[in-house]
Structures are given as structure tokens and as C-alpha cells.
XYZ file of N, CA and C in Angstrom:
786
model
N 180.519 -53.357 61.303
C 179.481 -53.351 62.341
C 179.912 -54.229 63.500
N 179.706 -53.723 64.693
C 180.095 -54.483 65.884
C 178.931 -54.705 66.848
N 177.726 -54.320 66.434
C 176.577 -54.394 67.343
C 175.378 -55.023 66.637
N 174.764 -55.967 67.331
C 173.538 -56.606 66.840
C 172.399 -56.228 67.778
N 171.280 -55.792 67.185
C 170.101 -55.441 67.987
C 169.048 -56.543 67.882
N 168.463 -56.871 69.029
C 167.373 -57.846 69.084
C 166.168 -57.195 69.761
N 164.996 -57.389 69.181
C 163.758 -56.934 69.818
C 163.088 -58.159 70.440
N 163.004 -58.179 71.756
C 162.381 -59.290 72.480
C 161.025 -58.830 72.992
N 159.999 -59.296 72.325
C 158.634 -58.821 72.610
C 157.651 -59.949 72.330
N 156.689 -60.137 73.217
C 155.695 -61.180 73.027
C 154.687 -61.156 74.159
N 153.615 -61.952 74.035
C 152.620 -61.992 75.118
C 153.229 -62.413 76.453
N 154.150 -63.382 76.413
C 154.808 -63.861 77.632
C 156.308 -64.024 77.377
N 157.079 -63.731 78.400
C 158.514 -64.004 78.384
C 158.876 -64.560 79.755
N 159.946 -65.315 79.811
C 160.400 -65.822 81.110
C 161.903 -66.023 81.056
N 162.603 -65.338 81.937
C 164.063 -65.352 81.949
C 164.525 -65.800 83.329
N 164.622 -67.103 83.488
C 164.975 -67.680 84.793
C 166.402 -67.375 85.197
N 166.555 -67.024 86.464
C 167.896 -66.735 86.986
C 168.212 -67.601 88.196
N 167.184 -67.977 88.956
C 167.428 -68.761 90.173
C 166.502 -69.977 90.223
N 165.984 -70.427 89.112
C 164.997 -71.505 89.099
C 165.544 -72.777 89.732
N 164.784 -73.353 90.631
C 165.139 -74.627 91.249
C 163.876 -75.450 91.393
N 163.900 -76.678 90.923
C 162.827 -77.624 91.116
C 161.465 -77.011 90.768
N 160.586 -76.929 91.751
C 159.242 -76.461 91.458
C 159.102 -74.961 91.394
N 160.140 -74.221 91.643
C 160.084 -72.765 91.610
C 160.810 -72.277 90.365
N 160.059 -71.879 89.334
C 160.636 -71.441 88.062
C 160.445 -69.934 87.940
N 161.456 -69.227 88.359
C 161.340 -67.773 88.446
C 161.539 -67.111 87.079
N 161.308 -65.841 87.039
C 161.793 -65.007 85.942
C 162.345 -63.735 86.563
N 163.469 -63.279 86.030
C 163.950 -61.978 86.438
C 163.213 -60.919 85.622
N 163.477 -59.657 85.852
C 162.688 -58.596 85.217
C 163.257 -58.115 83.888
N 164.253 -58.840 83.364
C 164.842 -58.485 82.073
C 165.539 -59.718 81.506
N 165.764 -59.759 80.215
C 166.427 -60.938 79.633
C 167.791 -61.211 80.263
N 168.059 -62.488 80.516
C 169.362 -62.903 81.023
C 170.296 -63.198 79.851
N 171.584 -63.167 80.133
C 172.535 -63.459 79.058
C 172.439 -64.930 78.655
N 172.267 -65.821 79.626
C 172.163 -67.247 79.281
C 170.943 -67.493 78.396
N 169.841 -66.799 78.667
C 168.654 -66.956 77.838
C 168.862 -66.434 76.429
N 169.519 -65.281 76.312
C 169.773 -64.708 74.988
C 170.770 -65.574 74.211
N 171.796 -66.094 74.910
C 172.747 -66.985 74.230
C 172.024 -68.254 73.771
N 171.084 -68.742 74.573
C 170.294 -69.898 74.158
C 169.492 -69.606 72.905
N 168.933 -68.410 72.837
C 168.192 -67.992 71.636
C 169.119 -67.978 70.419
N 170.319 -67.428 70.592
C 171.280 -67.411 69.482
C 171.683 -68.835 69.102
N 171.795 -69.700 70.120
C 172.131 -71.093 69.844
C 171.066 -71.765 68.988
N 169.802 -71.463 69.255
C 168.719 -71.998 68.414
C 168.851 -71.493 66.981
N 169.170 -70.218 66.851
C 169.317 -69.664 65.510
C 170.438 -70.344 64.734
N 171.519 -70.682 65.447
C 172.673 -71.311 64.805
C 172.542 -72.825 64.707
N 171.560 -73.396 65.405
C 171.414 -74.848 65.401
C 172.374 -75.546 66.347
N 172.754 -74.880 67.448
C 173.668 -75.481 68.419
C 172.866 -76.245 69.464
N 173.296 -77.454 69.772
C 172.623 -78.231 70.804
C 173.056 -77.752 72.183
N 172.314 -78.180 73.201
C 172.532 -77.674 74.552
C 173.948 -77.917 75.069
N 174.576 -79.028 74.636
C 175.912 -79.349 75.142
C 177.014 -78.850 74.224
N 176.688 -78.025 73.259
C 177.702 -77.526 72.316
C 178.596 -76.501 73.019
N 179.912 -76.763 72.969
C 180.866 -75.877 73.646
C 180.882 -74.472 73.054
N 180.355 -74.312 71.860
C 180.380 -72.986 71.249
C 179.459 -72.005 71.974
N 178.512 -72.515 72.726
C 177.654 -71.629 73.513
C 178.484 -70.816 74.503
N 179.485 -71.476 75.090
C 180.357 -70.737 76.027
C 181.182 -69.697 75.271
N 181.646 -70.048 74.091
C 182.398 -69.069 73.294
C 181.546 -67.838 72.991
N 180.288 -68.071 72.647
C 179.385 -66.944 72.391
C 179.251 -66.073 73.629
N 179.088 -66.728 74.774
C 178.908 -65.984 76.016
C 180.149 -65.163 76.355
N 181.335 -65.725 76.062
C 182.587 -65.040 76.395
C 182.910 -63.909 75.422
N 182.438 -64.026 74.194
C 182.864 -63.074 73.159
C 181.835 -62.012 72.826
N 180.742 -62.003 73.560
C 179.718 -60.986 73.350
C 179.471 -60.237 74.650
N 179.305 -58.924 74.549
C 178.870 -58.115 75.691
C 177.434 -57.692 75.433
N 176.628 -57.697 76.495
C 175.192 -57.483 76.303
C 174.682 -56.278 77.091
N 173.845 -55.517 76.451
C 173.125 -54.437 77.108
C 171.636 -54.588 76.828
N 170.820 -54.208 77.782
C 169.364 -54.332 77.645
C 168.710 -52.994 77.940
N 167.763 -52.618 77.101
C 166.951 -51.435 77.379
C 165.514 -51.902 77.629
N 164.960 -51.488 78.740
C 163.603 -51.900 79.101
C 162.622 -50.876 78.544
N 162.007 -51.202 77.395
C 161.040 -50.284 76.788
C 159.656 -50.429 77.414
N 159.248 -51.678 77.670
C 158.006 -51.955 78.394
C 158.324 -53.029 79.425
N 158.237 -52.731 80.709
C 158.662 -53.716 81.721
C 157.734 -54.913 81.854
N 156.476 -54.765 81.415
C 155.537 -55.881 81.517
C 154.985 -56.055 82.920
N 154.184 -57.101 83.053
C 153.530 -57.407 84.334
C 153.932 -58.817 84.761
N 154.338 -58.958 86.022
C 154.737 -60.268 86.526
C 153.501 -61.140 86.752
N 153.527 -62.362 86.208
C 152.409 -63.289 86.360
C 152.924 -64.622 86.911
N 152.077 -65.274 87.721
C 152.429 -66.588 88.272
C 151.443 -67.630 87.751
N 151.989 -68.728 87.253
C 151.167 -69.825 86.745
C 151.292 -71.015 87.699
N 150.161 -71.420 88.263
C 150.137 -72.635 89.087
C 150.075 -73.806 88.121
N 151.171 -74.535 88.006
C 151.341 -75.490 86.915
C 151.374 -76.913 87.455
N 150.563 -77.791 86.872
C 150.578 -79.200 87.281
C 150.930 -80.072 86.085
N 151.649 -81.154 86.382
C 152.036 -82.110 85.341
C 151.698 -83.509 85.830
N 151.085 -84.307 84.970
C 150.811 -85.702 85.313
C 149.756 -85.826 86.391
N 149.789 -86.969 87.059
C 148.832 -87.205 88.123
C 147.581 -87.907 87.636
N 146.830 -88.460 88.577
C 145.589 -89.131 88.233
C 145.837 -90.372 87.405
N 144.909 -90.678 86.570
C 145.077 -91.843 85.698
C 144.264 -91.622 84.431
N 144.644 -92.339 83.417
C 143.915 -92.276 82.163
C 142.987 -93.483 82.052
N 141.922 -93.329 81.316
C 140.921 -94.361 81.035
C 140.302 -94.846 82.340
N 139.747 -96.041 82.325
C 139.046 -96.562 83.506
C 139.867 -97.625 84.224
N 141.118 -97.788 83.839
C 141.946 -98.812 84.473
C 142.302 -98.377 85.886
N 141.989 -99.175 86.850
C 142.238 -98.842 88.249
C 143.620 -99.320 88.668
N 144.169 -98.622 89.645
C 145.456 -99.012 90.181
C 145.322 -100.311 90.975
N 146.277 -101.213 90.787
C 146.288 -102.466 91.550
C 147.435 -102.492 92.546
N 148.076 -101.349 92.762
C 149.198 -101.295 93.664
C 150.482 -101.681 92.956
N 151.610 -101.566 93.697
C 152.882 -101.915 93.100
C 153.423 -100.816 92.196
N 154.608 -101.049 91.657
C 155.242 -100.005 90.831
C 154.524 -99.798 89.512
N 154.704 -98.600 88.984
C 154.179 -98.261 87.670
C 155.361 -97.810 86.804
N 155.245 -97.999 85.492
C 156.366 -97.692 84.610
C 155.923 -96.761 83.472
N 156.931 -96.115 82.906
C 156.643 -95.065 81.916
C 155.975 -95.599 80.658
N 156.145 -96.889 80.344
C 155.620 -97.405 79.084
C 154.242 -98.041 79.230
N 153.641 -97.892 80.399
C 152.273 -98.389 80.560
C 151.312 -97.357 79.963
N 150.334 -97.803 79.204
C 149.538 -96.859 78.400
C 148.726 -95.853 79.194
N 148.336 -96.190 80.406
C 147.475 -95.243 81.104
C 148.213 -94.361 82.089
N 149.516 -94.550 82.196
C 150.286 -93.769 83.146
C 150.487 -92.347 82.642
N 150.220 -91.387 83.476
C 150.453 -90.008 83.102
C 151.207 -89.267 84.173
N 151.894 -90.007 85.027
C 152.545 -89.387 86.173
C 153.936 -88.870 85.876
N 154.614 -88.466 86.951
C 155.948 -87.898 86.863
C 156.967 -89.019 86.966
N 157.991 -88.998 86.127
C 159.004 -90.039 86.140
C 159.946 -89.858 87.316
N 160.379 -91.005 87.896
C 161.351 -90.965 88.981
C 162.745 -91.187 88.408
N 163.736 -91.246 89.294
C 165.109 -91.515 88.848
C 165.399 -93.005 88.806
N 164.451 -93.827 89.197
C 164.675 -95.277 89.250
C 164.398 -95.915 87.897
N 165.333 -96.760 87.468
C 165.201 -97.487 86.210
C 165.388 -98.969 86.485
N 164.451 -99.789 86.057
C 164.532 -101.236 86.245
C 164.384 -101.928 84.900
N 165.449 -102.613 84.497
C 165.458 -103.322 83.211
C 164.986 -102.424 82.060
N 165.516 -101.202 82.059
C 165.215 -100.270 80.975
C 163.881 -99.571 81.091
N 163.154 -99.839 82.162
C 161.848 -99.197 82.348
C 161.950 -98.188 83.492
N 161.412 -96.997 83.260
C 161.518 -95.921 84.243
C 160.294 -95.951 85.143
N 160.553 -95.970 86.445
C 159.436 -95.967 87.385
C 158.754 -94.607 87.433
N 157.448 -94.666 87.594
C 156.662 -93.441 87.750
C 156.454 -93.193 89.243
N 156.563 -91.937 89.647
C 156.325 -91.600 91.050
C 154.877 -91.889 91.423
N 154.697 -92.553 92.546
C 153.365 -92.923 92.997
C 153.032 -92.190 94.292
N 151.866 -91.610 94.343
C 151.401 -90.968 95.573
C 151.115 -92.053 96.605
N 151.790 -91.990 97.736
C 151.675 -93.049 98.729
C 150.273 -93.129 99.342
N 149.556 -92.043 99.319
C 148.222 -92.035 99.929
C 147.170 -92.614 98.992
N 147.215 -92.243 97.723
C 146.174 -92.671 96.785
C 146.582 -93.886 95.963
N 147.882 -94.148 95.878
C 148.353 -95.236 95.031
C 148.317 -94.914 93.553
N 148.015 -93.683 93.208
C 147.936 -93.272 91.814
C 149.187 -92.458 91.446
N 149.430 -92.274 90.154
C 150.588 -91.470 89.736
C 150.594 -90.099 90.400
N 151.799 -89.678 90.796
C 151.975 -88.412 91.507
C 151.757 -87.225 90.570
N 151.236 -86.157 91.127
C 151.119 -84.902 90.385
C 152.297 -83.999 90.747
N 152.975 -83.513 89.731
C 154.093 -82.608 89.961
C 153.571 -81.180 89.888
N 153.806 -80.425 90.946
C 153.319 -79.047 91.024
C 154.498 -78.091 90.951
N 154.373 -77.086 90.124
C 155.415 -76.058 90.061
C 154.760 -74.692 89.910
N 155.485 -73.679 90.337
C 155.051 -72.301 90.141
C 155.958 -71.671 89.091
N 155.365 -71.230 88.004
C 156.145 -70.693 86.886
C 155.788 -69.217 86.689
N 156.807 -68.425 86.637
C 156.599 -66.973 86.555
C 156.917 -66.466 85.143
N 156.145 -65.466 84.738
C 156.289 -64.890 83.392
C 156.187 -63.372 83.478
N 156.723 -62.726 82.447
C 156.482 -61.300 82.228
C 155.487 -61.184 81.085
N 154.361 -60.560 81.345
C 153.331 -60.394 80.311
C 153.474 -59.020 79.664
N 153.405 -59.002 78.321
C 153.375 -57.755 77.541
C 154.624 -56.895 77.718
N 155.767 -57.524 77.936
C 157.020 -56.772 78.058
C 157.672 -56.623 76.683
N 158.544 -55.639 76.587
C 159.298 -55.433 75.345
C 160.682 -54.901 75.698
N 161.703 -55.561 75.160
C 163.090 -55.193 75.457
C 163.860 -55.009 74.149
N 164.797 -54.082 74.195
C 165.775 -53.967 73.115
C 167.106 -54.449 73.666
N 167.681 -55.459 73.030
C 168.965 -56.020 73.453
C 170.021 -55.630 72.438
N 171.167 -55.159 72.926
C 172.317 -54.868 72.059
C 173.441 -55.820 72.428
N 173.989 -56.495 71.431
C 175.112 -57.410 71.637
C 176.303 -56.880 70.859
N 177.437 -56.732 71.547
C 178.636 -56.249 70.877
C 179.691 -57.337 70.829
N 180.351 -57.450 69.681
C 181.406 -58.431 69.489
C 182.156 -58.112 68.200
N 182.975 -59.050 67.773
C 183.741 -58.822 66.552
C 182.797 -58.791 65.354
N 183.182 -58.072 64.301
C 182.317 -58.005 63.110
C 181.970 -59.378 62.546
N 182.910 -60.308 62.603
C 182.615 -61.654 62.090
C 181.498 -62.306 62.888
N 181.582 -62.204 64.218
C 180.536 -62.774 65.079
C 179.191 -62.128 64.791
N 179.199 -60.815 64.764
C 177.931 -60.094 64.588
C 177.306 -60.402 63.237
N 178.130 -60.477 62.202
C 177.605 -60.788 60.879
C 176.988 -62.177 60.822
N 177.656 -63.148 61.416
C 177.125 -64.510 61.415
C 175.815 -64.588 62.197
N 175.776 -63.918 63.342
C 174.569 -63.970 64.171
C 173.404 -63.232 63.502
N 173.700 -62.118 62.857
C 172.629 -61.363 62.175
C 171.986 -62.220 61.089
N 172.806 -62.958 60.363
C 172.266 -63.850 59.327
C 171.443 -64.967 59.941
N 171.964 -65.559 61.017
C 171.283 -66.696 61.646
C 169.944 -66.290 62.254
N 169.895 -65.132 62.875
C 168.645 -64.696 63.509
C 167.535 -64.493 62.474
N 167.918 -64.087 61.279
C 166.910 -63.860 60.236
C 166.500 -65.136 59.508
N 167.294 -66.201 59.683
C 166.966 -67.487 59.070
C 167.370 -68.600 60.039
N 166.658 -68.707 61.161
C 167.099 -69.612 62.237
C 166.939 -71.088 61.863
N 167.815 -71.899 62.433
C 167.735 -73.351 62.232
C 166.534 -73.916 62.985
N 166.372 -73.467 64.223
C 165.256 -73.927 65.051
C 164.380 -72.734 65.436
N 163.147 -72.993 65.860
C 162.288 -71.880 66.291
C 162.900 -71.101 67.450
N 162.654 -69.808 67.459
C 163.172 -68.932 68.517
C 162.081 -68.680 69.553
N 162.477 -68.572 70.802
C 161.515 -68.309 71.861
C 162.131 -67.397 72.903
N 161.284 -66.845 73.742
C 161.705 -65.810 74.693
C 161.880 -66.408 76.094
N 162.914 -67.172 76.273
C 163.234 -67.742 77.577
C 162.725 -69.160 77.752
N 161.477 -69.401 77.418
C 160.894 -70.741 77.458
C 160.244 -71.029 76.110
N 160.148 -72.313 75.798
C 159.633 -72.680 74.483
C 158.179 -72.253 74.294
N 157.461 -72.108 75.390
C 156.063 -71.683 75.280
C 155.925 -70.191 74.987
N 157.016 -69.463 75.100
C 156.971 -68.002 74.961
C 157.438 -67.609 73.557
N 156.488 -67.431 72.673
C 156.834 -67.135 71.275
C 156.878 -65.618 71.063
N 157.776 -65.164 70.215
C 157.850 -63.717 69.936
C 156.675 -63.263 69.069
N 156.297 -62.006 69.221
C 155.186 -61.458 68.437
C 155.658 -60.471 67.388
N 156.957 -60.251 67.310
C 157.512 -59.334 66.321
C 158.872 -59.877 65.900
N 159.362 -59.556 64.720
C 160.681 -60.058 64.315
C 161.756 -59.725 65.343
N 162.569 -60.723 65.676
C 163.598 -60.522 66.699
C 164.762 -59.697 66.161
N 165.123 -59.901 64.917
C 166.223 -59.116 64.343
C 165.795 -57.655 64.221
N 166.589 -56.768 64.821
C 166.240 -55.341 64.807
C 167.345 -54.480 64.223
N 168.300 -55.087 63.539
C 169.316 -54.312 62.857
C 170.710 -54.494 63.432
N 171.665 -53.851 62.795
C 173.058 -53.868 63.249
C 173.593 -52.440 63.199
N 174.757 -52.246 63.779
C 175.354 -50.913 63.753
C 176.761 -50.928 64.310
N 177.365 -49.767 64.321
C 178.726 -49.606 64.826
C 178.700 -48.563 65.939
N 179.058 -48.986 67.137
C 179.029 -48.085 68.297
C 180.235 -48.373 69.180
N 180.727 -47.316 69.827
C 181.894 -47.486 70.706
C 181.522 -48.236 71.974
N 180.391 -47.921 72.541
C 179.983 -48.535 73.813
C 178.508 -48.917 73.746
N 178.113 -49.809 74.653
C 176.730 -50.290 74.658
C 175.738 -49.168 74.947
N 176.113 -48.242 75.832
C 175.201 -47.147 76.159
C 174.836 -46.349 74.914
N 175.822 -46.083 74.051
C 175.538 -45.340 72.819
C 174.608 -46.134 71.911
N 174.828 -47.442 71.845
C 173.969 -48.282 70.997
C 172.522 -48.230 71.471
N 172.324 -48.271 72.766
C 170.965 -48.323 73.302
C 170.277 -46.957 73.300
N 171.026 -45.893 73.000
C 170.392 -44.585 72.856
C 169.637 -44.470 71.541
N 169.940 -45.342 70.588
C 169.172 -45.355 69.341
C 167.805 -45.944 69.615
N 166.807 -45.141 69.492
C 165.471 -45.558 69.912
C 164.778 -46.380 68.843
N 165.306 -47.567 68.597
C 164.650 -48.513 67.708
C 163.389 -49.008 68.402
N 162.258 -48.702 67.833
C 160.986 -49.031 68.482
C 160.192 -50.025 67.645
N 159.441 -50.874 68.327
C 158.471 -51.729 67.631
C 157.148 -50.965 67.574
N 156.247 -51.336 66.663
C 154.938 -50.659 66.608
C 154.198 -50.718 67.943
N 154.350 -51.834 68.635
C 153.630 -51.959 69.903
C 154.174 -50.991 70.953
N 155.485 -50.828 70.977
C 156.071 -49.877 71.930
C 155.623 -48.456 71.584
N 155.631 -48.141 70.298
C 155.190 -46.800 69.903
C 153.760 -46.537 70.363
N 152.892 -47.543 70.168
C 151.493 -47.382 70.571
C 151.378 -47.194 72.078
N 152.123 -48.007 72.817
C 152.064 -47.905 74.278
C 152.588 -46.554 74.757
N 153.638 -46.056 74.104
C 154.208 -44.776 74.529
C 153.303 -43.596 74.178
N 152.427 -43.773 73.198
C 151.485 -42.686 72.890
C 150.510 -42.479 74.044
N 150.223 -43.566 74.754
C 149.318 -43.458 75.909
C 150.051 -42.971 77.146
N 151.288 -43.427 77.314
C 152.033 -43.067 78.508
C 153.506 -42.939 78.149
N 153.889 -41.763 77.750
C 155.260 -41.516 77.299
C 156.202 -41.525 78.502
N 157.139 -42.480 78.583
C 158.081 -42.490 79.703
C 159.104 -41.361 79.556
N 159.628 -40.912 80.644
C 160.644 -39.854 80.604
C 162.057 -40.417 80.691
N 162.174 -41.677 81.096
C 163.482 -42.311 81.151
C 163.302 -43.820 81.007
N 164.363 -44.461 80.539
C 164.328 -45.904 80.324
C 165.465 -46.554 81.108
N 165.186 -47.699 81.627
C 166.182 -48.437 82.402
C 167.129 -49.185 81.460
N 168.428 -49.051 81.714
C 169.446 -49.754 80.942
C 170.198 -50.710 81.862
N 170.504 -51.897 81.362
C 171.302 -52.878 82.090
C 172.527 -53.190 81.244
N 173.695 -52.761 81.701
C 174.910 -52.812 80.903
C 175.886 -53.814 81.503
N 176.344 -54.753 80.699
C 177.355 -55.710 81.168
C 178.667 -54.983 81.396
N 179.285 -55.265 82.527
C 180.511 -54.573 82.889
C 181.498 -55.568 83.492
N 182.610 -55.051 84.018
C 183.630 -55.924 84.569
C 183.374 -56.274 86.016
N 184.148 -57.232 86.564
C 183.976 -57.636 87.965
C 184.105 -56.450 88.914
N 183.201 -56.380 89.866
C 183.253 -55.345 90.880
C 182.607 -54.034 90.484
N 182.170 -53.903 89.237
C 181.612 -52.634 88.777
C 180.092 -52.675 88.640
N 179.467 -53.750 89.049
C 178.011 -53.849 88.939
C 177.496 -54.942 89.845
N 176.236 -55.266 89.672
C 175.637 -56.343 90.458
C 176.007 -57.702 89.849
N 176.345 -58.629 90.724
C 176.745 -59.955 90.244
C 175.519 -60.836 90.043
N 175.477 -61.538 88.910
C 174.424 -62.509 88.676
C 175.007 -63.662 87.865
N 174.454 -64.854 88.092
C 175.040 -66.046 87.485
C 174.251 -66.430 86.222
N 174.583 -65.779 85.123
C 173.937 -66.102 83.856
C 174.929 -66.084 82.703
N 176.200 -66.277 83.040
C 177.234 -66.405 82.017
C 177.449 -67.895 81.784
N 177.367 -68.344 80.536
C 177.439 -69.772 80.265
C 178.772 -70.348 80.755
N 178.693 -71.440 81.519
C 179.895 -72.129 81.982
C 180.063 -73.453 81.256
N 179.417 -74.485 81.787
C 179.419 -75.803 81.138
C 177.996 -76.083 80.686
N 177.699 -75.876 79.410
C 176.310 -75.979 78.954
C 175.668 -77.324 79.245
N 176.418 -78.423 79.071
C 175.822 -79.749 79.224
C 175.375 -80.009 80.661
N 176.009 -79.332 81.628
C 175.658 -79.524 83.037
C 174.881 -78.346 83.594
N 174.521 -77.428 82.760
C 173.788 -76.243 83.178
C 174.512 -75.490 84.306
N 175.810 -75.344 84.119
C 176.635 -74.594 85.067
C 176.831 -73.183 84.528
N 176.592 -72.198 85.390
C 176.678 -70.804 84.961
C 177.726 -70.070 85.796
N 178.407 -69.145 85.164
C 179.428 -68.349 85.838
C 178.903 -66.944 86.134
N 179.659 -66.260 86.979
C 179.234 -64.915 87.387
C 179.400 -63.922 86.238
N 178.509 -62.960 86.232
C 178.579 -61.835 85.294
C 178.177 -60.597 86.085
N 178.662 -59.437 85.645
C 178.373 -58.203 86.384
C 177.577 -57.246 85.499
N 176.539 -56.699 86.078
C 175.611 -55.858 85.328
C 175.409 -54.542 86.073
N 175.584 -53.452 85.351
C 175.394 -52.112 85.933
C 174.069 -51.533 85.441
N 173.311 -50.999 86.379
C 172.029 -50.375 86.029
C 172.212 -48.867 85.872
N 171.669 -48.329 84.792
C 171.701 -46.892 84.584
C 170.397 -46.490 83.891
N 170.227 -45.202 83.650
C 168.960 -44.716 83.087
C 169.222 -43.820 81.898
N 168.400 -43.952 80.902
C 168.457 -43.117 79.705
C 167.320 -42.118 79.747
N 167.666 -40.831 79.814
C 166.644 -39.783 79.801
C 166.224 -39.549 78.357
N 164.957 -39.696 78.093
C 164.490 -39.660 76.703
C 164.660 -38.302 76.055
N 164.568 -37.241 76.839
C 164.701 -35.924 76.220
C 166.125 -35.664 75.739
N 167.072 -36.524 76.207
C 168.450 -36.368 75.753
C 168.735 -37.172 74.490
N 167.803 -38.013 74.098
C 168.064 -38.906 72.979
C 167.494 -38.371 71.686
N 167.796 -39.045 70.571
C 167.273 -38.640 69.270
C 165.810 -38.992 69.124
N 165.184 -38.514 68.050
C 163.781 -38.828 67.792
C 163.623 -40.317 67.535
N 162.489 -40.913 67.956
C 162.272 -42.338 67.742
C 162.278 -42.699 66.262
N 162.802 -43.900 65.975
C 162.829 -44.420 64.616
C 162.165 -45.785 64.634
N 161.179 -45.972 63.813
C 160.512 -47.266 63.733
C 161.159 -48.081 62.624
N 162.084 -48.970 63.011
C 162.790 -49.768 62.014
C 161.903 -50.846 61.418
N 160.790 -51.189 62.092
C 159.909 -52.218 61.559
C 159.245 -51.766 60.261
N 159.258 -50.487 60.033
C 158.696 -49.971 58.793
C 159.798 -49.607 57.800
N 161.014 -50.048 58.107
C 162.154 -49.764 57.225
C 162.677 -48.363 57.404
């Protein structure tokens, strides 16, 4: 077997591709860096583990969009204000003070981290960010690599070291992520196997799509460039990857198979 299938489905998913500071985006399909991070959780690899780059280099990824979901924006605040009835007396505030709930700064004094203070109110600063999610989406991911890699990953996904999530830790899966293995010459052939979750089957009974969007990893110059190939994990450096978009006409494919029922 050279192909591992993953079903990525849940109430919320978020696959950041260009996130900076207060703007936490999501692209419209799982990123390779996000999927490699998921595999890293299954294997128990820490963020700075060099093996994450090996995984990224030795696996090719294809995505089939079964349910595209709905884009949602969350106006997100962290910290700010104050706890209890203790009033601000001015001056710096530090992370180890019991009533501080603000955002930490980069300043450290004698081992104590300063909290950002709003210059107008004198109270801990509120950090505001906009976080984007895909609601009710469902994707089938195919990963191709050597049989040894695929076998190890298939085992790890079914018995993960750490909890698995869909892009962000708040995004929990609603169906088993492991969706089987197989042997296929190319990613397009793998994604023609209509492995469906019960939720996708139900949704398609209401609105049967006539074609599905496929995102196939390809070589330089043969697709759209995006930076989601793991580079230096400890520094969150990502390298370019190329992705080709194509479409699968459902009438050309085999009858649906619900693997969740065996």
C-alpha cells in the first residue's frame, strides 16, 4: 500500500496559509503544513522535531472537497480589563500578578514578563484578532509515500500519541480521521474512490453534486504556488509547494462506498 486516506470533517476547521498577527485566515481546503502537523500529533512529534520536514518531503498530498463548508469569522478578544476589585495604581504590570489578565509583552525584567498596558485606561491591554473557520466542511485527503511510511502513519492515526485536531486545537474532528489505505499509481486515481462519511452521504442525498474539486500536489511550475511545505519547524518557516486544481465528474466514478460502515 502506498496511499493513506484521511477524512477531515468537523463542526469547524481552520487551515491557515497567510496568518499574521491579528489576522488568522483559513484557506478553503486543508494545507499540507496543517496535515503534517496532524500526523506529527499522531506520532508524538514536537513542533521543532526535524522529522516533520522529512514527512513533508516524502509525502505527496491530494485533497477532494466533498463539502466545502461555510466561511465564518470570529471576532476574538484575549485578556484586557482586570480581575476582582483591585484597581490599577499605574506603573508596570507583570504576568505573575494574580489579577492580571492582559496580553504579555516581549519585555522581561528579572524573570518577570511585562503585561501590555493600555495607555489610555492604564489597564491591561485587550488583544483583538479575527479568526476564520470553515463550518461543516468535509474533505478526503490522500497521502502517497513509501509503504513503510504509510504503514507507520496508518497505525499512528488510529492510536495517536496526542489529540488530533483540524488545523487549530479548538477544531475537533466529528468522525474517525483514518479512512483506509490502498495502492494507486497517482493521486487522481486514489481520490476517485468515493470513500464517504455518513454526513457526506446525507448531505449528498439533499443536493447531489455533479463534480468534485480536486487539489493535487505537483511539481514546480505545474500548479499554483503556496507556502505550506514544512521548512524549519522550530521557526515556522515554510517552503513553496505547487498545487494543481482539477475536477472529478461523479458520473465517471464508481458507486459510493461508505467505509465507516466497513
